[in-house]
Short mmCIF file of C-alpha atoms in Angstrom, two decimals:
data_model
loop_
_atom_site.label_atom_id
_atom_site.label_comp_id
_atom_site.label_asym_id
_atom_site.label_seq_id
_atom_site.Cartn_x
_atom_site.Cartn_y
_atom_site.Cartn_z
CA UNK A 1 0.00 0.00 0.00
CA UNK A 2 0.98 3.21 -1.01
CA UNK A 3 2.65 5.04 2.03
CA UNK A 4 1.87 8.37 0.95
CA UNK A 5 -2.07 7.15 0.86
CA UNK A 6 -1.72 5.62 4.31
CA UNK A 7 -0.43 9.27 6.07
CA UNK A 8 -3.09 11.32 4.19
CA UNK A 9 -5.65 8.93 5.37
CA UNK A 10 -4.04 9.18 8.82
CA UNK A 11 -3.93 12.69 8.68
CA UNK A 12 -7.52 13.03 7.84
CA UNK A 13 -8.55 11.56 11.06
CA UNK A 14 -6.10 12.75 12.91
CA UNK A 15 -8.05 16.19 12.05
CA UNK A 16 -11.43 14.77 13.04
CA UNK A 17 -10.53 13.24 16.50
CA UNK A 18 -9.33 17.00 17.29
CA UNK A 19 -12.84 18.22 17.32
CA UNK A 20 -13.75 16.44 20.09
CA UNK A 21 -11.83 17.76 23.13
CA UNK A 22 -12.54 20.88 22.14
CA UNK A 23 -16.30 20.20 22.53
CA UNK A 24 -15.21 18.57 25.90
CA UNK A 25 -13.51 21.84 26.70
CA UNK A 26 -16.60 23.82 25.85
CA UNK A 27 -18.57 21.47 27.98
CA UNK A 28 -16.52 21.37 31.05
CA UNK A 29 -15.85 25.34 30.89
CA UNK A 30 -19.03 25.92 31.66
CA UNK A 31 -19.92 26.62 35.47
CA UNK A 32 -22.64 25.29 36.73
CA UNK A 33 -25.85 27.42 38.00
CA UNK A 34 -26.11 27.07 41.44
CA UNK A 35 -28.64 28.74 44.01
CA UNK A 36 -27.97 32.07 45.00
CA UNK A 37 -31.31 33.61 45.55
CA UNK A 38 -32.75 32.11 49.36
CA UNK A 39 -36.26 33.38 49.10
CA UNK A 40 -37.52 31.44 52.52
CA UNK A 41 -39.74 34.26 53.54
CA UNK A 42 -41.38 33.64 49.98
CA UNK A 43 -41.44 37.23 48.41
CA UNK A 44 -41.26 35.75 44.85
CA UNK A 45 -42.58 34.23 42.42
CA UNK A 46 -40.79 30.89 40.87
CA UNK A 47 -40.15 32.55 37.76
CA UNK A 48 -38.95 36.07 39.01
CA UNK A 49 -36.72 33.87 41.69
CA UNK A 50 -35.28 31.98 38.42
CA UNK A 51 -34.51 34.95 36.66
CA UNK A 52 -32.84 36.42 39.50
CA UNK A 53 -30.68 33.80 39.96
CA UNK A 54 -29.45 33.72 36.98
CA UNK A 55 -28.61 37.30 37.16
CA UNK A 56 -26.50 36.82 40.28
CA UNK A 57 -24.82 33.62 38.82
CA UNK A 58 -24.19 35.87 35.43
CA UNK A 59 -22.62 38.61 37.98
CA UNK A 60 -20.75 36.21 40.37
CA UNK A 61 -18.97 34.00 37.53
CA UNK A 62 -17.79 37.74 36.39
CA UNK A 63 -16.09 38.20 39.61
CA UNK A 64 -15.48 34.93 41.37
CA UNK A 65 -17.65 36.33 44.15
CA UNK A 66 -21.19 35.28 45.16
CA UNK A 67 -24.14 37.40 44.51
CA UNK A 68 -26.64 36.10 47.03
CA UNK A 69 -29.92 37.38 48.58
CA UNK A 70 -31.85 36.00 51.47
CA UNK A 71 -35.30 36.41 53.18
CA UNK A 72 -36.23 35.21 56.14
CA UNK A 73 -39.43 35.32 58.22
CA UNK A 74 -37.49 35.50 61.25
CA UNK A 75 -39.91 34.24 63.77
CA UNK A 76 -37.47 33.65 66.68
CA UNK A 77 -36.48 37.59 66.39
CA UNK A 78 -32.83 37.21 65.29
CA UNK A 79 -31.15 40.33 65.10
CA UNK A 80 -30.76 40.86 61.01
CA UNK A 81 -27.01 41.03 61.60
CA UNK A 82 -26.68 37.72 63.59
CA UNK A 83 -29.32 36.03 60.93
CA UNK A 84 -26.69 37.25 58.10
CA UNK A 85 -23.52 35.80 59.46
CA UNK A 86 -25.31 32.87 60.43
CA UNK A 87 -26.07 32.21 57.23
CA UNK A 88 -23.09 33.24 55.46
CA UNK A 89 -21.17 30.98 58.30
CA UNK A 90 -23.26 27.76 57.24
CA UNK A 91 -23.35 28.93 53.19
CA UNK A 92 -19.17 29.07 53.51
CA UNK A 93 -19.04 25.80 55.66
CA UNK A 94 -20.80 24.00 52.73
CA UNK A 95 -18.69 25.83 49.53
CA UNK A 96 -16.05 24.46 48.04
CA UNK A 97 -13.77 26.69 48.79
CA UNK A 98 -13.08 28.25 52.48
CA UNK A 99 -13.44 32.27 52.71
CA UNK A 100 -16.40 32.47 49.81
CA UNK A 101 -16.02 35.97 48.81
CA UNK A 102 -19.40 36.94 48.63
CA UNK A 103 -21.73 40.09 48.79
CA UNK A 104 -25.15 39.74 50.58
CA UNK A 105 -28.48 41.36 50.68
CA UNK A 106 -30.43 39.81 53.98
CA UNK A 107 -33.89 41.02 54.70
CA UNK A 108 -35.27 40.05 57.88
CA UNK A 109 -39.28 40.52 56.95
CA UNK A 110 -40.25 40.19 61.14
CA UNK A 111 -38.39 43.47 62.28
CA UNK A 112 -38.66 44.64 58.67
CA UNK A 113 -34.93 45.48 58.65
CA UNK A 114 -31.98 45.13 56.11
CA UNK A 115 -28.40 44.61 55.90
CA UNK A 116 -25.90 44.62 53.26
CA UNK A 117 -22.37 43.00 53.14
CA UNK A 118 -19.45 42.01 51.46
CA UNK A 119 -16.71 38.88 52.79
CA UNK A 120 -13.79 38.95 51.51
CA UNK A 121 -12.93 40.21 48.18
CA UNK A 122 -16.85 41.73 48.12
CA UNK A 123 -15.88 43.55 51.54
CA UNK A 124 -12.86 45.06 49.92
CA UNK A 125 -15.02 46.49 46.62
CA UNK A 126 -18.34 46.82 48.54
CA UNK A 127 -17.05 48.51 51.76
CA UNK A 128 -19.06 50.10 54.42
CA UNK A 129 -19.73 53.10 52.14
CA UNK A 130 -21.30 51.46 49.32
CA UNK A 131 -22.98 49.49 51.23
CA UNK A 132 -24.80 52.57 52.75
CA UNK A 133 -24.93 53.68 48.71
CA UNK A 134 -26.91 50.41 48.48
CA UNK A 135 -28.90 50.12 50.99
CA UNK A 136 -30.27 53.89 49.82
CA UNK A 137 -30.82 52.85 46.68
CA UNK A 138 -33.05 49.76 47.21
CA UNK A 139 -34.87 50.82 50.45
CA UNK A 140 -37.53 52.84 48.50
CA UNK A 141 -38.85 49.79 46.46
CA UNK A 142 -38.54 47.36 49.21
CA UNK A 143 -40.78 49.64 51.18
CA UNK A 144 -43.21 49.73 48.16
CA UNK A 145 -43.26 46.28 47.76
CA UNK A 146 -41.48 45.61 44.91
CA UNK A 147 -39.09 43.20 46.13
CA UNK A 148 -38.30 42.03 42.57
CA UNK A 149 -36.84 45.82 41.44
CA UNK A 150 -35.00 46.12 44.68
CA UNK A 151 -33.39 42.89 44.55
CA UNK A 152 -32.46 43.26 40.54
CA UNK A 153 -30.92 46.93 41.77
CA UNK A 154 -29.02 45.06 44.37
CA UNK A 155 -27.67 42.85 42.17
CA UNK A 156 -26.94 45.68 39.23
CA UNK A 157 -25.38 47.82 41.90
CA UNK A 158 -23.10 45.60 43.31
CA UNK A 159 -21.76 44.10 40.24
CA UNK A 160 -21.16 47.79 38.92
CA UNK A 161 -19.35 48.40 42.58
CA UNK A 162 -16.87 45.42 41.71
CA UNK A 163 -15.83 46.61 38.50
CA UNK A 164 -14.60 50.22 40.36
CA UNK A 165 -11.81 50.37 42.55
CA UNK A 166 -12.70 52.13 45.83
CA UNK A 167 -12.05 54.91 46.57
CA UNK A 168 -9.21 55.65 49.86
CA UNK A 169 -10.20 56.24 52.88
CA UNK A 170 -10.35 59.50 54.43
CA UNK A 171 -7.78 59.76 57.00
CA UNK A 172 -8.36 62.80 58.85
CA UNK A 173 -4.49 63.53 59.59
CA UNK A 174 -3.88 63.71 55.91
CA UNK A 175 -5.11 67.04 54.94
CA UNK A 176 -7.16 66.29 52.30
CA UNK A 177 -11.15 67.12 52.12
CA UNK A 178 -12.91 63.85 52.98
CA UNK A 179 -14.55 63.88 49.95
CA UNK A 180 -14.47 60.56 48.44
CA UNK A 181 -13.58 60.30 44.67
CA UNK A 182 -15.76 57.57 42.64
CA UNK A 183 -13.01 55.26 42.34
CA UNK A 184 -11.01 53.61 39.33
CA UNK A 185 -12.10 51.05 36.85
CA UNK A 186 -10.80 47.82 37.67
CA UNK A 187 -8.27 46.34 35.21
CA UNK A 188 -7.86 42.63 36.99
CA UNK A 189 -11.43 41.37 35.71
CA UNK A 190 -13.82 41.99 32.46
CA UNK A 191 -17.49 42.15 33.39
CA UNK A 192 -19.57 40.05 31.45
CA UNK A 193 -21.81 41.64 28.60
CA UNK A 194 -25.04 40.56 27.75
CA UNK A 195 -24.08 40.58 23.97
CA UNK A 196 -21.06 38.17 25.20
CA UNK A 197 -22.88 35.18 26.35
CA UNK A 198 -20.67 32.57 24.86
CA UNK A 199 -16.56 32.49 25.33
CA UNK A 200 -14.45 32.51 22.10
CA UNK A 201 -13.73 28.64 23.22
CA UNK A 202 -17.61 27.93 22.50
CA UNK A 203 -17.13 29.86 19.36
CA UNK A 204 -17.88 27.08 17.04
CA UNK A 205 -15.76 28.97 14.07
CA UNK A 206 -13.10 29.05 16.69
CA UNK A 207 -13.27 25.58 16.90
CA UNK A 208 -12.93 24.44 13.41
CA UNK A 209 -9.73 27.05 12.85
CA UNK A 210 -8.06 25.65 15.75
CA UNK A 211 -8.82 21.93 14.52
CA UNK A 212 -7.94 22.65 11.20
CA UNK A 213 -4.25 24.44 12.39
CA UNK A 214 -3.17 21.54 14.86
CA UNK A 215 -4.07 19.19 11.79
CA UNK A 216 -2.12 20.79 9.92
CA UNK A 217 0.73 20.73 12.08
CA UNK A 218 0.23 16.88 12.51
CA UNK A 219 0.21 16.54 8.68
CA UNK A 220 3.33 18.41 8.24
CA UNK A 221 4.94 16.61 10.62
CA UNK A 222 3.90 12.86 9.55
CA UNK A 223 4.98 14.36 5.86
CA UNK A 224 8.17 15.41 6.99
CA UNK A 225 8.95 11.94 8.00
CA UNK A 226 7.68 10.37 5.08
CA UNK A 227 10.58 10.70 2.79
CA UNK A 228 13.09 8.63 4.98
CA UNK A 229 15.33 9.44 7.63
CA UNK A 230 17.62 12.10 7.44
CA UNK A 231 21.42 11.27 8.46
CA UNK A 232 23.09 14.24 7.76
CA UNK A 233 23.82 16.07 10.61
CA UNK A 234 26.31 18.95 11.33
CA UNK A 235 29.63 17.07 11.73
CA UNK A 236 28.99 16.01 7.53
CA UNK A 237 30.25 19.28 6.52
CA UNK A 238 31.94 20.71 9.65
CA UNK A 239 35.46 21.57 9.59
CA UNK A 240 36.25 21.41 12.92
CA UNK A 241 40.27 22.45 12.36
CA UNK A 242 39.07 25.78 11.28
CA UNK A 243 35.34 26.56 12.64
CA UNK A 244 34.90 28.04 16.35
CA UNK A 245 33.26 30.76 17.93
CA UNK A 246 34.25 34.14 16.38
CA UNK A 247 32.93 36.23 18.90
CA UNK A 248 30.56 36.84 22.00
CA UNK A 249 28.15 39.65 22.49
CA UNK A 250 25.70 40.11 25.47
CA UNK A 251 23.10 43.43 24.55
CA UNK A 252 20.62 44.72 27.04
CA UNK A 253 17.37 45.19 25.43
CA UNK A 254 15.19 46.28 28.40
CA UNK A 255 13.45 45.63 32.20
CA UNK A 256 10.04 45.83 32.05
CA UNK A 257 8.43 46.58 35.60
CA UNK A 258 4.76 45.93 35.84
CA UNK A 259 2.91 47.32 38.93
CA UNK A 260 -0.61 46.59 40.39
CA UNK A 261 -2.10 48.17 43.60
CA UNK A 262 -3.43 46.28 45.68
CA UNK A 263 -6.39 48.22 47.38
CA UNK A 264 -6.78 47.63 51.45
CA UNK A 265 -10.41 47.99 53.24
CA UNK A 266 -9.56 50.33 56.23
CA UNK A 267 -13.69 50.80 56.56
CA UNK A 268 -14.03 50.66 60.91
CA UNK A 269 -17.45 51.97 60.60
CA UNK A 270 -20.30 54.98 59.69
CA UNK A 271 -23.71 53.22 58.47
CA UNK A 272 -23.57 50.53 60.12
CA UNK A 273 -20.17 49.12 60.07
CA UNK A 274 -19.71 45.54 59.86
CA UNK A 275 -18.34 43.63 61.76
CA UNK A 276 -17.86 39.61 62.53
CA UNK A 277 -19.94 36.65 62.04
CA UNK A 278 -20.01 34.16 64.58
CA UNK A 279 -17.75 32.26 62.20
CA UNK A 280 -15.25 34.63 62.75
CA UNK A 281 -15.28 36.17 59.18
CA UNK A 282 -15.03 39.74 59.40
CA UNK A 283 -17.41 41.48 56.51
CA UNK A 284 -18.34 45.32 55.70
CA UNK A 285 -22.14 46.47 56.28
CA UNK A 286 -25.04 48.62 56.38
CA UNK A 287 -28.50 48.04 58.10
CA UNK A 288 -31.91 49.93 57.91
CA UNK A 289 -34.99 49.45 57.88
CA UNK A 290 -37.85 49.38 55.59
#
């Protein structure tokens, strides 16, 4: 049999079997929805509860932190705070990681109260300030009623909070107004868009290009060693009497320095405060009521 037919054929599947890790990447890339939105005190309907959960899984795959929201009817009388780090304590006890970062809306329908908070990287991008900001913000439709709107602007608030760097902390010794400044976009993570809903790996274009390129590369290969093996190597034609190094040269190009900073949460109180959970996990926060 012709060897020249046997490689093409070869090469041929070698191109087809490439196809399918890539699907297996596309499959496994995925993360998988999981519940954020606790709705025990029943506020929602199933379908506005579904939606909003897969708003908060949208906004915490963006930013490796957990967008949740819980209600609870309260009837022993928990203070809201305690009946948030209880159930952050129990949510990070069951992750599968340890220190979740996570940002939290808990509404404690008994005393009618509110708090929001942020663990970990949440606490450093939604810090006792924004939390305030947030708390402001939703307050007026969870008064109303509309539990739907002011959980969707919780969500949509802190997701736009984790894409800003905060702002520094007024430090009363420094001379400088108190004013805060808005912050910096961040530059570490890309928010997802809703016109982006599949990765360039799903990309089925992408796919067949890269297929196509690493079958190439196998069929150049397996041609390359189709015509024999090569024996001539650099001593054939090497005259080692008279060849040697002529000269050595070492040039510096150039040091390239790349620096990130690496923002600190100094927040110690004002609107609430924080604090820590039973757990011990210290977290940022605001409380009202409503």
């Amino acid at each position: 049999m012709n060897n020249k037919w046997v490689i093409r054929m070869l090469s041929i599947w070698v191109g087809i079997l490439l196809l399918f890790p890539l699907q297996t990447i596309n499959a496994t890339s995925v993360d998988e929805t999981k519940q954020l939105i606790y709705d025990e005190a029943g506020l929602l309907s199933s379908s506005q509860a579904e939606t909003l959960n897969q708003r908060a899984n949208e906004y915490s795959q963006s930013w490796d932190t957990d967008f949740i929201v819980y209600t609870s009817n309260n009837p022993a009388g928990t203070d809201v705070q305690v009946l948030m780090g209880d159930f952050y304590d129990e949510y990070e006890r069951n992750s599968d990681v340890r220190n979740v970062s996570v940002v939290m809306l808990t509404l404690d329908m008994n005393n009618r109260e509110l708090y929001v908070a942020g663990f970990y990287k949440g606490k450093e991008y939604v810090t006792n300030e924004r939390a305030d900001q947030i708390r402001d913000l939703i307050t007026t439709s969870l008064s109303a009623g509309d539990y739907e709107q002011a959980f969707t602007k919780f969500l949509d608030k802190a997701n736009e909070f984790m894409g800003i760097e905060p702002a520094p902390e007024y430090d009363p010794g420094s001379g400088s107004s108190g004013i805060s400044s808005p912050g910096v976009p961040r530059t570490d993570y890309t928010p997802a868009s809703d016109d982006d809903e599949e990765s360039i790996i799903s990309n089925g274009w992408f796919q067949l290009i890269v297929s196509l390129a690493v079958g190439g590369i196998a069929v150049g290969i397996m041609a390359a060693n189709a015509g024999g093996r090569v024996t001539v190597n650099r001593f054939t034609y090497e005259d080692s009497r008279n060849s040697g190094v002529v000269s050595r040269k070492d040039q510096y190009i150039r040091t390239t320095v790349s620096k990130r900073k690496i923002e600190r949460n100094t927040n110690s109180g004002g609107g609430g405060g924080g604090g820590r959970t039973g757990g011990g996990h210290s977290h940022s926060g605001s409380r009202g009521s409503f």
